[in-house]
C-alpha cells in the first residue's frame, strides 16, 4: 500500500474517535492542508461542562436567547430533535458534560418524575460522550424527604442523600454528579445548621463516590459578616477548609472575585488552596457584557484569566495550571461555563454569541490556543473563508472585548449596571437592600477621586495575592492600569501613562470604546454583499443597538462622575 492515500482517525475510546472526526471536519471546513496529517490531541482539562441556569418552567436565569432548550413537560416521552443538535454541537468542540438546571435549584428536579426526564436526556447525550449533571437544592431532604432538617451531620440526612443518589444511578448509570450553590444569595446550605461547607460537600461526595460521581461545590459566597469587602469573602471562608474535602469534591470558583464583570483580576482562591482541586467557572452568557445585544467575543478575556500567573509556586503558576491539576498534582480537573444557549433559531440570541460557546469548548480542550486562532476557525466555519470577510470579522471580534470594557467599566471600574436585569448603566445606584449590591459601594466616587481602595491601606484585598503580585497591585504606581480603580481610590488629577489625568483618561476610554463600535458597524456594512442577507441584517440591527447602548454608558457615566470631578 502506498502511504498517504488514506486518512486514519483513531483514539482510545469511541467518544474520542468522534472528537477526532470533528477535528478532521474542522480542518476541511477551514481549508487546511490535509496532505500530511500527523496530529495528536488530548484535552488539558478532564471535565468540560456547560452549566445551564435553566428553570423547570422553561425560563432561564440570565438567558438571552429565548426559552430553555429542555421541554420538561414533554419529557421523557417526546425527544425534541434539537437535543441531538445540541449534543452534536457540544461534542464537536469537546464539551463532555452538561448541568441541566439552574444553580438556584428547585428541589423538584430530584423527584423520580424529573429524574426520569433527565434520564431521557442522558440517553440522547450519551452517544455524543456527554454526561449529565444536576444542580441540587441543599434543602431537598426537607422538601422532598419530609425531614425537618437538612443538617449534613444528621445520619438520616446522609442516608436520604445516599438513597437518592442510588436512585439516580439506577436511572443514569453514567451520571456526572452535582453542582451546589449553598449559603450564597439566600440559598440553603450547611451553615444554616452551624455546619460548614466541607460538611455539606462531603456527605454528598460520599454518596457519589461509589459511582465515580463528582461534586462541584461553588465558592460564590459573600456574607457581609465575613468581610466588609465582598472581594475577600470567598478566600476567608474557603482557605481554612483546604484539605478537609473528599477527593471527589472540586471547589468551583468564578474567574473573578466579585462576579462576571467585563474585567476583573483573577480570583485569589486560585493559588490559595493547594489540596483542593478548583473548577474554573466562566460565564458564557453575557450577563454583564451587553447580553445578546452586544457583539463581545470573550476568547481574550478567558485567555487573560487562564494565563494569569498566580505565583503560588513561583513564576509560571498560572490559573490554567491550577485548573488542569498539574500545579498541585490533582488527577481531577474541571472547567464549567454558564451556557448562553436557548431555543432561539440562532441558538444564542446574537449570531456572534455562538462564538463564545465555541471558544469555551475549544479553550477547555486546549487553553494553549490563542483567542485569534479560535476566532479564525469559528469565522471560517460560520461565515466564510473569503479573506476579506475573515479579516474584517476578526478585527471586529478581537477588539470587541476591550471596547466593551472601555465603554462600560474602564480602568478597573466594576459593578455599575442597572439593578436586577443588569443591562445598561446606573453608576449612582444606592438603594439596594445590602451595601454590596449598590454601585456606589464599588466606585466610591467623591471629590477626591474614584475607585475601591483594596490596597494595604484600604481593605487589603491585595494580601490575598502572592508576591510579587501583591506588591504590584498594592502600589498605585505599579498596579496595572487595567485594574487601577479595582484596587485603588485614585485622585481625579492623578497622571496616567498616557500623560492624561485620570478624569481625562476616563473620558478618553469611553470615546475609544464607542469609536470601536462605530468601526465594527462600518466593517460589517462593508461585508453586506458577501454574506447572506438575513444574518447580515440581524447582526446590523444588533450593532445599532450596541452603539446606542455604548453611547448611553458614556453619557450617563461621564455626567455622573463629572459632578464629583467638578466639585474637587
Ligand atoms: O451574577 C450573579 C447572577 C445571579 C446568579 C449568581 C450566581 C444564578 O446575577 O443570577 O445566580 O451570580 O452565580 O449564583
XYZ file of C-alpha atoms and ligand atoms in Angstrom:
582
model
C 0.000 0.000 0.000
C 1.376 3.422 -0.858
C 1.408 5.824 2.026
C -0.676 8.969 2.118
C -3.681 7.624 0.307
C -5.728 7.176 3.422
C -6.583 9.199 6.500
C -6.882 7.452 9.805
C -8.710 8.925 12.768
C -8.147 6.808 15.813
C -8.349 7.184 19.564
C -8.592 5.346 22.847
C -12.394 5.467 23.093
C -15.420 5.765 20.846
C -16.088 9.293 22.081
C -12.535 10.287 21.343
C -12.873 8.985 17.775
C -15.899 11.219 17.445
C -13.871 14.174 18.724
C -11.105 13.347 16.277
C -13.580 13.151 13.437
C -14.940 16.561 14.282
C -11.400 17.861 14.341
C -10.889 16.487 10.846
C -14.116 18.095 9.643
C -12.890 21.371 11.097
C -9.710 21.091 9.041
C -11.795 20.621 5.915
C -14.175 23.439 6.725
C -11.358 25.850 7.477
C -9.493 24.889 4.276
C -6.402 23.466 5.953
C -3.860 21.336 4.184
C -4.676 17.683 4.825
C -1.986 16.100 2.679
C 0.332 15.132 5.527
C -1.700 14.993 8.686
C 0.032 13.909 11.851
C -1.969 15.208 14.759
C -2.203 14.056 18.342
C -4.585 15.866 20.603
C -5.728 15.313 24.149
C -7.759 17.541 26.419
C -5.903 19.501 29.063
C -8.896 19.611 31.388
C -10.838 16.436 32.037
C -14.379 17.654 32.669
C -15.613 20.350 30.276
C -19.125 21.246 31.264
C -21.842 23.633 30.213
C -23.945 24.877 33.113
C -27.496 25.791 32.198
C -29.206 28.181 34.562
C -32.494 26.823 33.242
C -35.564 26.675 35.426
C -38.095 23.882 35.286
C -40.752 26.293 33.996
C -38.707 26.916 30.842
C -37.332 30.310 31.812
C -33.569 30.835 32.009
C -31.832 32.895 34.659
C -29.555 35.286 32.741
C -30.670 33.685 29.499
C -30.934 35.954 26.457
C -31.776 33.515 23.692
C -35.352 32.549 24.329
C -36.758 29.772 26.433
C -34.904 26.751 27.715
C -33.999 24.033 25.252
C -35.326 21.429 27.685
C -39.011 20.885 27.377
C -39.645 19.297 30.772
C -43.375 18.977 30.208
C -42.891 16.805 27.142
C -40.050 14.717 28.545
C -39.401 11.818 28.815
C -41.748 10.788 26.011
C -41.070 13.420 23.402
C -37.454 13.824 22.335
C -37.016 17.095 20.517
C -34.658 16.878 17.539
C -32.773 19.832 18.937
C -31.488 17.751 21.841
C -29.446 15.845 19.280
C -28.355 19.030 17.542
C -27.273 20.475 20.873
C -25.284 17.371 21.777
C -23.652 17.270 18.354
C -22.625 20.908 18.608
C -21.188 20.360 22.089
C -19.358 17.205 21.066
C -17.865 18.964 18.054
C -15.964 21.290 20.417
C -15.095 18.720 23.040
C -17.673 19.525 25.705
C -18.320 16.354 27.683
C -20.789 17.392 30.366
C -23.951 19.395 30.795
C -25.544 20.516 34.014
C -29.181 20.837 33.111
C -30.752 23.053 35.746
C -30.197 26.362 37.491
C -27.791 26.556 40.438
C -30.601 28.406 42.165
C -32.132 24.985 42.202
C -35.646 23.742 42.512
C -35.708 20.588 44.664
C -38.280 19.135 42.281
C -35.563 18.225 39.797
C -34.612 15.353 42.140
C -38.065 13.794 42.228
C -38.440 10.460 40.472
C -40.656 12.105 37.885
C -37.951 14.610 36.931
C -35.110 12.139 37.192
C -36.859 10.067 34.532
C -36.948 13.132 32.312
C -33.254 13.760 32.983
C -32.531 10.116 32.179
C -34.190 10.563 28.783
C -31.889 13.480 28.028
C -28.904 11.498 29.280
C -29.823 8.754 26.803
C -29.740 11.257 23.958
C -26.439 12.784 25.034
C -24.590 9.542 25.855
C -23.585 8.610 22.298
C -22.018 12.056 21.972
C -19.855 11.468 25.040
C -21.786 13.943 27.173
C -22.737 13.189 30.756
C -25.472 14.947 32.617
C -25.099 16.701 35.959
C -27.726 18.302 38.154
C -27.765 21.287 40.477
C -29.346 20.455 43.782
C -31.152 22.331 46.500
C -29.436 21.614 49.794
C -32.847 21.611 51.442
C -34.049 18.655 49.339
C -34.258 16.248 52.329
C -36.840 18.652 53.805
C -38.643 19.495 50.599
C -38.780 16.016 49.171
C -37.952 13.698 52.031
C -40.286 15.075 54.671
C -37.357 15.566 57.045
C -37.367 18.552 59.358
C -33.688 19.200 58.747
C -31.023 19.042 56.071
C -28.206 19.264 58.610
C -25.347 17.365 56.939
C -24.224 15.936 60.283
C -27.560 14.188 60.801
C -27.207 10.500 59.809
C -30.773 10.436 58.489
C -29.928 13.280 56.115
C -26.844 11.444 54.846
C -28.949 8.304 54.401
C -31.541 10.247 52.442
C -28.893 11.570 50.073
C -27.405 8.126 49.668
C -30.687 6.553 48.636
C -31.379 9.496 46.296
C -28.007 9.052 44.632
C -28.578 5.293 44.357
C -31.850 6.019 42.596
C -30.158 8.448 40.200
C -27.520 5.918 39.191
C -30.129 3.225 38.638
C -31.690 5.536 36.058
C -28.498 7.162 34.763
C -25.508 4.847 35.221
C -23.029 7.447 33.952
C -24.474 10.410 35.862
C -21.715 13.022 36.259
C -22.519 14.469 39.663
C -23.920 17.555 41.367
C -23.318 21.267 41.276
C -24.197 23.056 44.516
C -24.792 26.683 45.371
C -25.097 26.739 49.150
C -25.269 29.609 51.629
C -24.977 32.017 48.769
C -27.506 34.690 47.859
C -30.135 33.160 50.125
C -29.743 29.540 49.048
C -29.958 26.923 51.808
C -26.765 25.280 52.993
C -24.903 23.646 55.860
C -24.258 26.940 57.617
C -27.985 27.137 58.332
C -27.232 24.451 60.942
C -23.874 25.667 62.171
C -22.082 23.161 59.953
C -19.680 24.264 57.238
C -19.074 23.908 53.506
C -16.898 20.821 53.919
C -19.581 19.029 55.961
C -22.154 19.762 53.298
C -19.934 18.824 50.379
C -18.635 15.662 51.981
C -21.953 13.914 52.631
C -22.879 14.448 49.004
C -19.440 13.377 47.842
C -19.673 10.211 49.932
C -22.965 9.316 48.297
C -21.494 9.890 44.823
C -18.109 8.247 45.391
C -19.089 4.576 44.862
C -20.281 5.512 41.375
C -17.348 7.742 40.464
C -19.523 10.869 40.655
C -18.073 14.307 41.182
C -19.231 17.113 43.419
C -18.907 20.741 42.349
C -19.269 22.966 45.397
C -19.430 26.647 44.492
C -17.285 29.233 46.244
C -19.500 32.159 45.218
C -20.173 33.351 48.771
C -20.111 36.884 50.131
C -21.562 37.131 53.566
C -21.103 40.703 54.807
C -20.303 39.444 58.312
C -17.227 37.658 56.916
C -15.666 40.813 55.485
C -16.879 44.251 54.518
C -15.085 43.879 51.171
C -17.063 41.388 49.106
C -13.951 40.539 47.096
C -12.305 38.955 50.143
C -15.103 36.749 51.401
C -14.606 33.529 49.453
C -10.955 33.156 50.432
C -11.728 33.852 54.067
C -14.357 31.117 54.104
C -12.677 28.504 51.935
C -8.930 28.675 52.516
C -9.261 27.362 56.102
C -11.127 24.344 54.709
C -8.299 23.288 52.402
C -7.575 19.602 52.990
C -10.968 18.895 54.505
C -12.832 17.956 51.344
C -13.206 14.421 49.983
C -11.167 13.611 46.899
C -14.169 13.795 44.540
C -15.028 17.377 45.555
C -13.994 20.345 43.460
C -14.456 23.855 44.755
C -15.990 25.718 41.844
C -14.642 29.244 41.621
C -15.659 32.048 39.304
C -12.858 33.552 37.284
C -13.003 36.739 39.331
C -13.708 37.798 42.916
C -16.814 39.985 42.541
C -18.788 38.463 39.724
C -18.544 38.025 35.978
C -17.706 41.672 35.312
C -16.264 42.849 31.963
C -12.816 42.809 33.541
C -11.565 41.890 36.976
C -8.330 40.362 38.222
C -8.354 36.592 38.619
C -9.937 35.117 41.728
C -7.352 34.853 44.536
C -8.656 31.422 45.533
C -6.600 30.193 42.572
C -3.268 29.615 44.210
C -4.603 29.732 47.762
C -5.983 26.176 48.025
C -3.364 23.577 47.307
C -5.004 20.367 48.458
C -8.364 21.002 46.850
C -8.903 20.832 43.099
C -10.555 24.024 41.881
C -13.006 24.076 38.999
C -12.966 27.289 36.975
C -16.396 28.779 36.325
C -16.733 31.139 33.369
C -19.858 32.879 32.184
C -20.561 32.388 28.504
C -23.912 34.131 28.702
C -23.091 37.836 28.700
C -24.958 38.912 31.813
C -22.757 41.967 32.343
C -21.393 42.349 28.818
C -24.363 43.512 26.827
C -26.219 40.204 26.906
C -27.277 39.036 23.469
C -27.416 42.594 22.147
C -23.676 43.328 22.112
C -21.042 41.704 19.977
C -18.367 40.852 22.536
C -16.003 37.979 21.846
C -14.819 36.527 25.133
C -11.869 34.457 23.926
C -9.385 37.130 25.011
C -10.995 37.570 28.408
C -10.751 33.892 29.220
C -7.201 33.715 27.949
C -6.256 36.616 30.219
C -7.620 34.671 33.187
C -6.132 31.290 32.222
C -2.733 32.843 31.505
C -2.672 34.905 34.717
C 0.289 33.978 36.850
C -0.704 33.444 40.474
C 2.942 32.941 41.563
C 1.591 30.411 44.060
C 4.569 28.128 43.431
C 6.809 30.726 41.878
C 6.653 32.099 38.337
C 4.647 30.003 35.884
C 1.922 29.063 38.384
C -0.823 30.092 36.029
C -4.529 29.792 36.711
C -4.642 27.289 33.831
C -2.105 25.041 35.555
C -4.116 25.135 38.749
C -7.312 24.306 36.906
C -5.820 21.469 34.858
C -4.464 19.922 38.049
C -0.808 19.951 37.014
C 0.461 22.530 39.519
C -0.626 20.612 42.596
C -0.857 17.214 41.005
C -4.597 16.637 41.128
C -5.999 13.936 38.902
C -9.432 15.514 38.660
C -9.969 18.769 36.764
C -12.948 20.742 35.540
C -13.935 23.904 33.721
C -17.566 24.926 33.613
C -19.208 27.632 31.535
C -22.611 29.188 32.165
C -24.342 28.484 28.883
C -25.764 31.106 26.525
C -27.998 28.745 24.582
C -31.752 28.898 24.280
C -34.476 27.983 21.875
C -33.857 30.955 19.549
C -33.389 29.857 15.950
C -29.758 31.009 16.059
C -29.202 29.270 19.438
C -27.630 32.173 21.333
C -29.719 35.249 20.529
C -26.897 37.006 18.656
C -25.144 35.224 15.831
C -21.843 36.289 17.344
C -22.669 34.926 20.786
C -22.191 31.474 19.307
C -18.503 32.314 19.041
C -18.351 32.341 22.834
C -19.926 28.913 23.153
C -17.391 27.749 20.576
C -14.435 29.451 22.278
C -15.368 27.981 25.632
C -15.255 24.458 24.248
C -12.020 24.990 22.344
C -10.211 26.576 25.293
C -11.500 23.911 27.655
C -9.930 21.353 25.350
C -6.717 23.291 24.847
C -6.148 26.529 26.700
C -2.924 26.929 24.745
C -4.896 28.012 21.678
C -4.931 31.737 21.062
C -8.129 33.771 21.039
C -7.242 34.730 17.496
C -6.800 31.147 16.284
C -10.162 30.211 17.759
C -11.847 33.220 16.170
C -10.261 32.310 12.851
C -11.723 28.790 12.975
C -15.130 29.988 14.025
C -15.367 32.692 11.371
C -14.374 30.318 8.598
C -16.900 27.715 9.703
C -19.705 30.140 10.466
C -19.379 32.904 7.899
C -16.858 32.404 5.155
C -13.316 31.510 4.141
C -13.188 34.649 1.981
C -10.114 36.591 3.230
C -11.923 39.945 3.145
C -14.662 38.589 5.357
C -12.185 36.827 7.582
C -10.054 39.919 8.146
C -12.947 42.240 8.824
C -14.725 39.947 11.241
C -11.530 39.060 13.011
C -10.799 42.734 13.577
C -14.291 43.153 14.978
C -14.129 40.165 17.279
C -10.633 40.669 18.606
C -11.213 44.295 19.548
C -14.703 43.824 20.892
C -13.958 42.805 24.478
C -11.562 45.674 25.138
C -14.089 48.028 23.534
C -16.816 46.767 25.862
C -14.592 47.349 28.893
C -13.873 50.853 27.642
C -17.451 51.908 27.072
C -18.799 50.228 30.232
C -16.223 49.995 33.008
C -12.772 51.290 32.003
C -9.640 51.259 34.166
C -10.853 48.687 36.666
C -14.318 50.048 37.379
C -16.834 47.295 38.025
C -20.424 46.612 39.010
C -22.039 49.714 37.561
C -25.001 48.199 35.779
C -28.683 48.646 36.348
C -30.281 46.674 39.118
C -31.889 43.254 38.532
C -31.607 42.924 34.744
C -28.026 44.205 34.607
C -28.283 45.856 31.195
C -27.165 49.473 30.832
C -25.519 51.937 33.240
C -26.558 53.163 36.667
C -23.411 54.321 38.488
C -25.367 56.243 41.120
C -27.474 53.285 42.211
C -27.645 53.218 46.006
C -30.988 51.740 47.028
C -30.262 48.020 47.341
C -31.048 46.037 50.494
C -27.375 45.251 51.050
C -24.402 47.623 50.650
C -22.533 45.419 48.178
C -25.447 45.346 45.777
C -25.096 49.104 45.350
C -22.944 50.536 42.611
C -21.639 53.383 44.777
C -20.114 50.711 47.040
C -17.820 49.723 44.151
C -16.691 53.003 42.590
C -16.741 55.152 45.736
C -16.516 58.356 43.708
C -16.127 61.518 45.755
C -14.497 64.913 45.425
C -11.071 63.377 45.963
C -11.215 60.638 43.404
C -12.704 57.335 42.350
C -12.132 53.608 42.902
C -12.237 50.959 45.632
C -9.184 51.079 47.893
C -8.222 47.425 48.245
C -4.577 48.279 48.913
C -2.884 47.579 52.254
C -4.113 50.997 53.357
C -7.667 50.028 52.443
C -9.460 46.688 52.587
C -6.144 44.901 51.989
C -7.626 42.507 49.422
C -4.178 42.676 47.812
C -2.903 40.489 50.655
C -4.823 37.564 49.182
C -2.476 37.532 46.181
C 1.036 36.081 46.212
C 4.193 38.146 45.875
C 5.180 39.861 43.655
C 1.591 40.448 42.511
C 0.553 41.611 45.949
C 3.131 44.401 45.940
C 2.414 45.284 42.312
C -1.295 45.619 42.937
C -0.690 47.435 46.207
C 1.281 50.300 44.732
C -0.715 52.783 42.697
C 2.338 53.326 40.501
C 2.897 49.668 39.634
C -0.680 48.407 39.592
C -1.643 47.663 36.020
C -3.921 50.425 34.774
C -6.454 47.879 33.689
C -7.074 47.135 37.388
C -6.329 50.597 38.758
C -9.758 51.502 40.113
C -10.369 47.925 41.210
C -7.508 48.246 43.708
C -7.169 51.977 44.355
C -9.081 55.116 45.133
C -7.338 57.392 42.681
C -7.286 61.211 42.715
C -9.003 62.799 39.735
C -5.834 64.561 38.680
C -3.530 61.552 39.037
C -1.458 61.239 35.855
C -1.631 58.008 33.915
C 0.887 56.505 31.499
C -0.721 58.375 28.632
C 0.094 61.682 30.305
C -3.606 62.349 30.773
C -5.168 62.861 34.197
C -7.467 60.153 35.463
C -10.521 62.196 34.587
C -9.237 62.885 31.078
C -8.311 59.244 30.623
C -11.737 58.054 31.738
C -13.452 60.250 29.178
C -10.941 59.177 26.564
C -11.638 55.489 27.250
C -15.369 55.928 26.766
C -14.677 57.625 23.435
C -12.294 54.896 22.325
C -14.813 52.193 23.201
C -17.559 53.878 21.240
C -15.269 54.563 18.274
C -14.602 50.852 18.081
C -18.285 50.002 17.979
C -18.636 52.506 15.132
C -15.767 50.792 13.373
C -17.450 47.412 13.850
C -20.625 48.767 12.341
C -18.741 50.125 9.327
C -16.758 46.953 8.799
C -19.938 44.950 8.967
C -21.617 47.216 6.423
C -18.699 46.670 4.056
C -19.443 42.927 4.059
C -23.059 43.191 3.032
C -22.642 41.784 -0.455
C -20.530 38.892 0.776
C -22.822 37.455 3.418
C -26.309 36.074 3.427
C -28.830 38.899 3.785
C -30.800 37.510 6.677
C -27.965 37.004 9.087
C -26.271 40.175 7.892
C -29.365 42.234 8.625
C -29.803 40.644 12.040
C -26.264 41.486 13.117
C -26.601 45.006 11.665
C -29.601 45.661 13.852
C -27.765 44.365 16.891
C -24.757 46.589 16.175
C -27.031 49.638 16.070
C -28.414 48.685 19.469
C -24.933 48.149 20.804
C -23.818 51.553 19.594
C -26.801 53.236 21.145
C -26.221 51.461 24.456
C -22.477 52.200 24.438
C -23.259 55.903 23.955
C -25.664 55.733 26.846
C -22.971 54.277 29.095
C -20.689 57.167 28.225
C -23.325 59.811 28.658
C -24.617 58.546 31.991
C -21.217 57.767 33.497
C -19.472 60.953 32.398
C -22.359 63.052 33.640
C -22.498 61.234 36.959
C -18.752 61.186 37.663
C -18.360 64.693 36.292
C -20.264 66.021 39.271
C -17.589 64.744 41.638
C -14.738 65.788 39.445
C -16.098 69.336 39.235
C -16.583 69.589 42.975
C -12.960 68.763 43.697
O -24.037 37.068 38.981
C -24.990 36.530 39.786
C -26.224 36.482 38.956
C -27.249 35.523 39.518
C -26.575 34.174 39.699
C -25.397 34.318 40.633
C -24.632 33.022 40.798
C -27.533 32.002 39.450
O -26.763 37.764 38.834
O -28.310 35.454 38.614
O -27.469 33.201 40.169
O -24.498 35.255 40.107
O -23.659 32.838 40.088
O -25.014 32.212 41.624
